[in-house]
Amino acid sequence: MSNIKLFSGNSHPTLALRIAEKLGLELGKVNLKKFSNQETSVEIGESVRGEDVYIIQSGCGEINDNLMELLIMINACKTASASRVTAVIPCYPYARQDKKDKSRAPISAKLVANMLSVAGAEHIITMDLHASQIQGFFDIPVDNLYAEPAVVRWIKSNIPDWVDAVIVSPDAGGAKRVTAIADQLKVNFALIHKERKQANEVASMVLVGDVRDKVAILVDDMADTCGTMGLAAQKLQEAGAKSIYAIMTHGVLSGPALSRIDASPLECIAVTNTIPQSENKAKCKKLRVVDVSAILAEAIRRTHNGESVSYLFSHDPM
């Protein structure tokens, strides 16, 4: 591929290297450092004039620093006469702050969208947005890729009795996601209705559907403190599920998440590598990682060549 440059920020260099390998490219030279007063310094180490530039930076780790680094990298490429700058953000930062859920609350996901556009991004590639309407916060094209094809592949190759499974959503908001996966696997689905006292704290849960003597597979877009997932797994065990698995797109796994996973009745939890998982994997024996670098690489290739990206919504390029 000609006239294309791939750059990586500091948030997830391993994923960026995998994407570059699958595209047969090398990552561009960029010098990222911090001044002694903690300001971010970005220096693009090669010419990007007239090039189609893709900057890979996930919303994880030191989120605010990584977001600022991404904005400065976009702006540096734009002012260096790049023909187009695309931000590849596997995990979109502040995605859960997508609405005014109480008075005087900010819509931070919209603010991030404005910042990316003002910095000079002309296209966004992301994966499994917490709410699809975040795409409407932008006035530029947004490709919201789905981990669904990779999830279906993982279920078929790693869960022995998947034909006897029930796909379960841990909340009503994920019903559309689980029905799509259940339809592809030709199995039933169920959902858990939860009521929250406050953020990250669940008050009560009600299971809607039958999981008795079935393999229950919990599917959601994000695993953060894993409080909801731990309670959901217990609820499924009480309802008579013979084994319980969990598959989440973004494994944030903050706070007591790993200890909750170990203490839960889950056989294992699979997360994608939109967020680095090497440290978490060493600490938690139940953690499995699904590689989505092929989906992101194919999206970049298709975008660069002016081909349709919608093929990836239902097909795994592996």
Tab-separated table of C-alpha atoms in Angstrom:
chain	number	residue	atom	x	y	z
A	1	MET	CA	0.000	0.000	0.000
A	2	SER	CA	1.370	3.411	-0.959
A	3	ASN	CA	0.835	6.858	0.554
A	4	ILE	CA	-0.098	5.459	3.960
A	5	LYS	CA	1.543	6.040	7.344
A	6	LEU	CA	0.781	4.258	10.584
A	7	PHE	CA	1.696	5.814	13.942
A	8	SER	CA	1.213	4.553	17.482
A	9	GLY	CA	0.768	6.433	20.741
A	10	ASN	CA	1.932	5.084	24.110
A	11	SER	CA	-1.380	3.543	25.181
A	12	HIS	CA	-1.140	0.171	23.367
A	13	PRO	CA	2.026	-0.269	21.223
A	14	THR	CA	1.599	-4.086	21.132
A	15	LEU	CA	-1.762	-3.823	19.326
A	16	ALA	CA	-0.344	-1.185	16.953
A	17	LEU	CA	2.545	-3.552	16.057
A	18	ARG	CA	0.095	-6.402	15.357
A	19	ILE	CA	-2.001	-4.154	13.109
A	20	ALA	CA	1.136	-2.985	11.253
A	21	GLU	CA	2.275	-6.608	10.766
A	22	LYS	CA	-1.090	-7.625	9.323
A	23	LEU	CA	-0.944	-4.683	6.883
A	24	GLY	CA	2.676	-5.436	5.946
A	25	LEU	CA	3.737	-1.972	7.112
A	26	GLU	CA	6.178	-0.552	9.633
A	27	LEU	CA	5.084	1.884	12.317
A	28	GLY	CA	6.139	5.461	11.566
A	29	LYS	CA	8.817	7.178	13.638
A	30	VAL	CA	7.450	9.385	16.367
A	31	ASN	CA	9.201	10.733	19.457
A	32	LEU	CA	6.816	10.910	22.422
A	33	LYS	CA	8.020	12.231	25.754
A	34	LYS	CA	7.077	14.464	28.662
A	35	PHE	CA	8.734	17.659	29.737
A	36	SER	CA	9.674	18.014	33.422
A	37	ASN	CA	6.428	19.953	34.028
A	38	GLN	CA	4.482	16.926	32.661
A	39	GLU	CA	3.480	18.588	29.361
A	40	THR	CA	3.307	16.127	26.454
A	41	SER	CA	5.880	16.520	23.687
A	42	VAL	CA	5.251	14.992	20.239
A	43	GLU	CA	7.735	14.982	17.369
A	44	ILE	CA	6.789	13.201	14.113
A	45	GLY	CA	10.071	11.700	12.891
A	46	GLU	CA	9.313	11.453	9.150
A	47	SER	CA	7.506	13.304	6.370
A	48	VAL	CA	3.711	12.896	6.228
A	49	ARG	CA	3.080	15.438	3.454
A	50	GLY	CA	0.275	14.170	1.202
A	51	GLU	CA	0.046	10.884	3.133
A	52	ASP	CA	-3.008	9.040	4.475
A	53	VAL	CA	-2.162	8.950	8.210
A	54	TYR	CA	-3.602	6.515	10.793
A	55	ILE	CA	-2.869	7.107	14.486
A	56	ILE	CA	-3.568	4.162	16.822
A	57	GLN	CA	-4.315	5.147	20.418
A	58	SER	CA	-6.710	3.374	22.791
A	59	GLY	CA	-8.597	5.040	25.648
A	60	CYS	CA	-6.961	3.134	28.485
A	61	GLY	CA	-4.224	3.356	31.118
A	62	GLU	CA	-3.443	7.012	31.838
A	63	ILE	CA	-6.561	8.014	29.895
A	64	ASN	CA	-6.183	11.798	30.079
A	65	ASP	CA	-2.485	11.733	29.133
A	66	ASN	CA	-3.135	9.313	26.270
A	67	LEU	CA	-6.056	11.388	24.976
A	68	MET	CA	-3.940	14.551	25.020
A	69	GLU	CA	-1.120	12.676	23.271
A	70	LEU	CA	-3.553	11.564	20.541
A	71	LEU	CA	-4.876	15.114	20.039
A	72	ILE	CA	-1.347	16.530	19.734
A	73	MET	CA	-0.307	13.757	17.311
A	74	ILE	CA	-3.369	14.441	15.117
A	75	ASN	CA	-2.619	18.157	15.111
A	76	ALA	CA	1.097	17.606	14.397
A	77	CYS	CA	0.272	15.455	11.337
A	78	LYS	CA	-2.395	17.891	10.133
A	79	THR	CA	-0.077	20.910	10.338
A	80	ALA	CA	2.622	18.841	8.580
A	81	SER	CA	0.308	18.676	5.491
A	82	ALA	CA	-1.011	15.105	5.810
A	83	SER	CA	-3.777	14.604	3.221
A	84	ARG	CA	-6.053	12.866	5.775
A	85	VAL	CA	-5.679	11.957	9.450
A	86	THR	CA	-7.682	9.040	10.860
A	87	ALA	CA	-7.793	8.334	14.601
A	88	VAL	CA	-7.966	4.597	15.307
A	89	ILE	CA	-9.366	4.393	18.862
A	90	PRO	CA	-10.087	0.730	19.732
A	91	CYS	CA	-11.590	1.736	23.100
A	92	TYR	CA	-13.243	5.178	22.993
A	93	PRO	CA	-12.451	7.248	26.126
A	94	TYR	CA	-15.293	8.677	28.251
A	95	ALA	CA	-17.798	6.553	26.287
A	96	ARG	CA	-19.961	5.935	29.366
A	97	GLN	CA	-20.508	9.674	29.883
A	98	ASP	CA	-22.785	9.879	26.831
A	99	LYS	CA	-25.879	11.543	28.304
A	100	LYS	CA	-27.101	13.896	31.014
A	101	ASP	CA	-28.219	11.324	33.571
A	102	LYS	CA	-28.591	13.968	36.279
A	103	SER	CA	-28.751	17.756	36.417
A	104	ARG	CA	-25.477	19.624	35.789
A	105	ALA	CA	-23.782	16.437	34.509
A	106	PRO	CA	-21.464	16.893	31.498
A	107	ILE	CA	-21.726	14.884	28.274
A	108	SER	CA	-17.988	14.151	28.192
A	109	ALA	CA	-18.163	11.759	25.206
A	110	LYS	CA	-19.428	14.692	23.102
A	111	LEU	CA	-16.601	16.910	24.414
A	112	VAL	CA	-14.032	14.273	23.365
A	113	ALA	CA	-15.676	14.147	19.899
A	114	ASN	CA	-15.365	17.946	19.588
A	115	MET	CA	-11.712	17.859	20.677
A	116	LEU	CA	-10.833	15.165	18.117
A	117	SER	CA	-12.527	17.120	15.310
A	118	VAL	CA	-10.891	20.437	16.292
A	119	ALA	CA	-7.462	18.745	16.518
A	120	GLY	CA	-7.835	17.812	12.826
A	121	ALA	CA	-9.140	14.228	12.712
A	122	GLU	CA	-11.181	13.626	9.547
A	123	HIS	CA	-12.242	10.057	10.242
A	124	ILE	CA	-12.626	7.880	13.358
A	125	ILE	CA	-12.292	4.094	13.551
A	126	THR	CA	-13.394	2.614	16.887
A	127	MET	CA	-14.837	-0.628	18.257
A	128	ASP	CA	-18.021	-1.481	20.180
A	129	LEU	CA	-18.969	1.988	21.374
A	130	HIS	CA	-20.771	1.909	24.724
A	131	ALA	CA	-23.701	3.635	22.968
A	132	SER	CA	-23.975	3.705	19.159
A	133	GLN	CA	-25.384	7.248	19.200
A	134	ILE	CA	-21.903	8.553	20.121
A	135	GLN	CA	-21.325	8.420	16.339
A	136	GLY	CA	-23.836	11.275	16.116
A	137	PHE	CA	-21.599	13.471	18.294
A	138	PHE	CA	-19.249	13.782	15.296
A	139	ASP	CA	-19.654	15.717	12.045
A	140	ILE	CA	-16.991	13.480	10.450
A	141	PRO	CA	-17.281	9.793	9.370
A	142	VAL	CA	-17.150	7.280	12.243
A	143	ASP	CA	-16.725	3.533	11.689
A	144	ASN	CA	-17.941	1.682	14.787
A	145	LEU	CA	-16.588	-1.840	14.266
A	146	TYR	CA	-18.048	-4.841	16.083
A	147	ALA	CA	-16.082	-7.485	17.991
A	148	GLU	CA	-19.068	-9.787	17.364
A	149	PRO	CA	-17.481	-11.902	14.535
A	150	ALA	CA	-14.370	-12.504	16.690
A	151	VAL	CA	-16.593	-13.321	19.702
A	152	VAL	CA	-18.601	-15.884	17.685
A	153	ARG	CA	-15.338	-17.483	16.476
A	154	TRP	CA	-14.020	-17.641	20.071
A	155	ILE	CA	-17.247	-19.236	21.361
A	156	LYS	CA	-17.194	-21.925	18.649
A	157	SER	CA	-13.550	-22.825	19.234
A	158	ASN	CA	-13.314	-22.512	23.054
A	159	ILE	CA	-16.671	-23.502	24.562
A	160	PRO	CA	-17.238	-27.268	24.065
A	161	ASP	CA	-21.064	-27.317	24.491
A	162	TRP	CA	-21.785	-23.997	22.742
A	163	VAL	CA	-24.675	-25.549	20.762
A	164	ASP	CA	-26.469	-25.978	24.113
A	165	ALA	CA	-25.771	-22.382	25.199
A	166	VAL	CA	-27.865	-19.390	26.210
A	167	ILE	CA	-26.394	-15.949	25.467
A	168	VAL	CA	-27.098	-13.656	28.428
A	169	SER	CA	-26.995	-9.865	28.615
A	170	PRO	CA	-26.153	-8.575	32.132
A	171	ASP	CA	-28.414	-5.547	31.513
A	172	ALA	CA	-31.344	-4.545	29.289
A	173	GLY	CA	-29.145	-2.134	27.286
A	174	GLY	CA	-27.119	-5.009	25.802
A	175	ALA	CA	-30.175	-6.929	24.522
A	176	LYS	CA	-29.502	-6.007	20.879
A	177	ARG	CA	-25.909	-7.250	21.153
A	178	VAL	CA	-26.812	-10.644	22.627
A	179	THR	CA	-29.701	-11.269	20.219
A	180	ALA	CA	-27.345	-10.685	17.258
A	181	ILE	CA	-24.844	-13.239	18.642
A	182	ALA	CA	-27.616	-15.695	19.596
A	183	ASP	CA	-29.037	-15.472	16.046
A	184	GLN	CA	-25.627	-16.228	14.513
A	185	LEU	CA	-25.117	-19.234	16.807
A	186	LYS	CA	-28.802	-20.276	16.489
A	187	VAL	CA	-29.229	-20.498	20.279
A	188	ASN	CA	-31.558	-18.848	22.820
A	189	PHE	CA	-30.887	-15.658	24.745
A	190	ALA	CA	-31.780	-14.257	28.168
A	191	LEU	CA	-31.234	-10.972	29.961
A	192	ILE	CA	-30.770	-9.725	33.497
A	193	HIS	CA	-32.605	-6.610	34.615
A	194	LYS	CA	-30.594	-4.648	37.178
A	195	GLU	CA	-31.269	-1.593	39.277
A	196	ARG	CA	-28.368	0.589	40.389
A	197	LYS	CA	-28.130	2.501	43.673
A	198	GLN	CA	-25.286	4.566	42.226
A	199	ALA	CA	-22.512	4.224	39.605
A	200	ASN	CA	-20.574	0.906	39.915
A	201	GLU	CA	-23.054	-0.373	42.560
A	202	VAL	CA	-25.961	-2.707	41.737
A	203	ALA	CA	-29.001	-2.937	44.027
A	204	SER	CA	-31.048	-5.874	42.634
A	205	MET	CA	-31.136	-8.318	39.709
A	206	VAL	CA	-33.910	-10.262	37.969
A	207	LEU	CA	-33.221	-12.975	35.347
A	208	VAL	CA	-35.572	-12.994	32.340
A	209	GLY	CA	-35.223	-16.316	30.492
A	210	ASP	CA	-34.377	-19.963	31.228
A	211	VAL	CA	-30.783	-21.170	31.728
A	212	ARG	CA	-31.378	-24.382	33.679
A	213	ASP	CA	-28.918	-27.142	32.603
A	214	LYS	CA	-27.546	-24.841	29.888
A	215	VAL	CA	-24.176	-23.230	29.209
A	216	ALA	CA	-24.674	-19.547	30.061
A	217	ILE	CA	-22.502	-17.042	28.178
A	218	LEU	CA	-22.548	-13.487	29.530
A	219	VAL	CA	-21.827	-10.916	26.802
A	220	ASP	CA	-21.272	-7.166	27.315
A	221	ASP	CA	-19.256	-4.302	25.832
A	222	MET	CA	-17.173	-3.541	28.916
A	223	ALA	CA	-15.856	-5.164	32.094
A	224	ASP	CA	-14.714	-2.498	34.577
A	225	THR	CA	-14.917	-3.369	38.285
A	226	CYS	CA	-16.809	-6.603	37.395
A	227	GLY	CA	-19.379	-6.077	40.180
A	228	THR	CA	-22.325	-6.510	37.800
A	229	MET	CA	-20.724	-9.512	36.125
A	230	GLY	CA	-19.940	-11.264	39.425
A	231	LEU	CA	-23.542	-10.805	40.629
A	232	ALA	CA	-24.895	-11.883	37.227
A	233	ALA	CA	-22.772	-15.062	37.325
A	234	GLN	CA	-24.119	-15.874	40.818
A	235	LYS	CA	-27.687	-15.283	39.612
A	236	LEU	CA	-27.115	-17.679	36.675
A	237	GLN	CA	-25.629	-20.306	38.996
A	238	GLU	CA	-28.683	-20.019	41.293
A	239	ALA	CA	-30.927	-20.400	38.211
A	240	GLY	CA	-29.312	-23.773	37.446
A	241	ALA	CA	-26.803	-23.016	34.653
A	242	LYS	CA	-24.387	-25.956	34.285
A	243	SER	CA	-21.419	-23.708	33.367
A	244	ILE	CA	-20.931	-19.951	33.014
A	245	TYR	CA	-18.619	-17.995	30.713
A	246	ALA	CA	-18.237	-14.253	30.132
A	247	ILE	CA	-17.102	-12.384	27.024
A	248	MET	CA	-16.506	-8.631	27.132
A	249	THR	CA	-15.125	-6.398	24.377
A	250	HIS	CA	-13.216	-3.890	26.537
A	251	GLY	CA	-11.476	-5.365	29.587
A	252	VAL	CA	-10.877	-2.261	31.710
A	253	LEU	CA	-10.601	-4.504	34.812
A	254	SER	CA	-10.004	-1.764	37.373
A	255	GLY	CA	-10.076	-1.887	41.183
A	256	PRO	CA	-11.164	-5.261	42.617
A	257	ALA	CA	-12.076	-6.722	39.181
A	258	LEU	CA	-9.506	-9.566	39.090
A	259	SER	CA	-10.276	-10.783	42.634
A	260	ARG	CA	-14.013	-10.693	41.809
A	261	ILE	CA	-13.390	-12.789	38.668
A	262	ASP	CA	-11.421	-15.360	40.675
A	263	ALA	CA	-14.128	-15.516	43.373
A	264	SER	CA	-16.991	-15.803	40.843
A	265	PRO	CA	-18.482	-19.072	39.504
A	266	LEU	CA	-17.201	-18.204	35.995
A	267	GLU	CA	-15.266	-20.895	34.098
A	268	CYS	CA	-13.368	-18.081	32.372
A	269	ILE	CA	-13.758	-14.532	31.077
A	270	ALA	CA	-12.642	-13.555	27.572
A	271	VAL	CA	-11.824	-9.933	26.713
A	272	THR	CA	-10.443	-8.478	23.489
A	273	ASN	CA	-7.059	-6.784	23.232
A	274	THR	CA	-8.478	-3.270	22.628
A	275	ILE	CA	-6.847	-2.630	26.043
A	276	PRO	CA	-3.464	-4.198	27.059
A	277	GLN	CA	-4.027	-7.377	29.104
A	278	SER	CA	-0.560	-8.901	29.652
A	279	GLU	CA	-0.342	-7.791	33.325
A	280	ASN	CA	-3.928	-8.824	34.084
A	281	LYS	CA	-3.409	-12.208	32.410
A	282	ALA	CA	-0.403	-12.930	34.647
A	283	LYS	CA	-2.518	-12.158	37.759
A	284	CYS	CA	-5.751	-13.959	36.784
A	285	LYS	CA	-5.889	-17.580	35.598
A	286	LYS	CA	-9.488	-17.247	34.357
A	287	LEU	CA	-8.664	-14.447	31.909
A	288	ARG	CA	-8.510	-15.168	28.149
A	289	VAL	CA	-7.696	-12.662	25.382
A	290	VAL	CA	-9.364	-12.492	21.944
A	291	ASP	CA	-7.236	-10.789	19.278
A	292	VAL	CA	-9.107	-8.157	17.216
A	293	SER	CA	-6.064	-6.680	15.441
A	294	ALA	CA	-7.142	-8.350	12.158
A	295	ILE	CA	-10.514	-6.518	12.215
A	296	LEU	CA	-8.848	-3.144	12.857
A	297	ALA	CA	-6.135	-3.789	10.227
A	298	GLU	CA	-8.718	-4.754	7.602
A	299	ALA	CA	-10.757	-1.621	8.437
A	300	ILE	CA	-7.645	0.523	7.859
A	301	ARG	CA	-6.881	-1.269	4.574
A	302	ARG	CA	-10.440	-0.885	3.306
A	303	THR	CA	-10.627	2.786	4.352
A	304	HIS	CA	-7.322	3.553	2.619
A	305	ASN	CA	-8.411	1.789	-0.591
A	306	GLY	CA	-11.883	3.345	-0.561
A	307	GLU	CA	-13.654	0.000	-0.072
A	308	SER	CA	-16.745	-0.759	2.023
A	309	VAL	CA	-16.136	-1.383	5.731
A	310	SER	CA	-19.632	-2.796	6.414
A	311	TYR	CA	-18.402	-6.283	5.375
A	312	LEU	CA	-16.547	-6.408	8.708
A	313	PHE	CA	-19.775	-5.981	10.716
A	314	SER	CA	-20.674	-9.610	10.056
A	315	HIS	CA	-17.428	-11.280	8.870
A	316	ASP	CA	-14.228	-12.148	10.706
A	317	PRO	CA	-11.188	-11.378	8.497
A	318	MET	CA	-9.035	-13.972	10.327
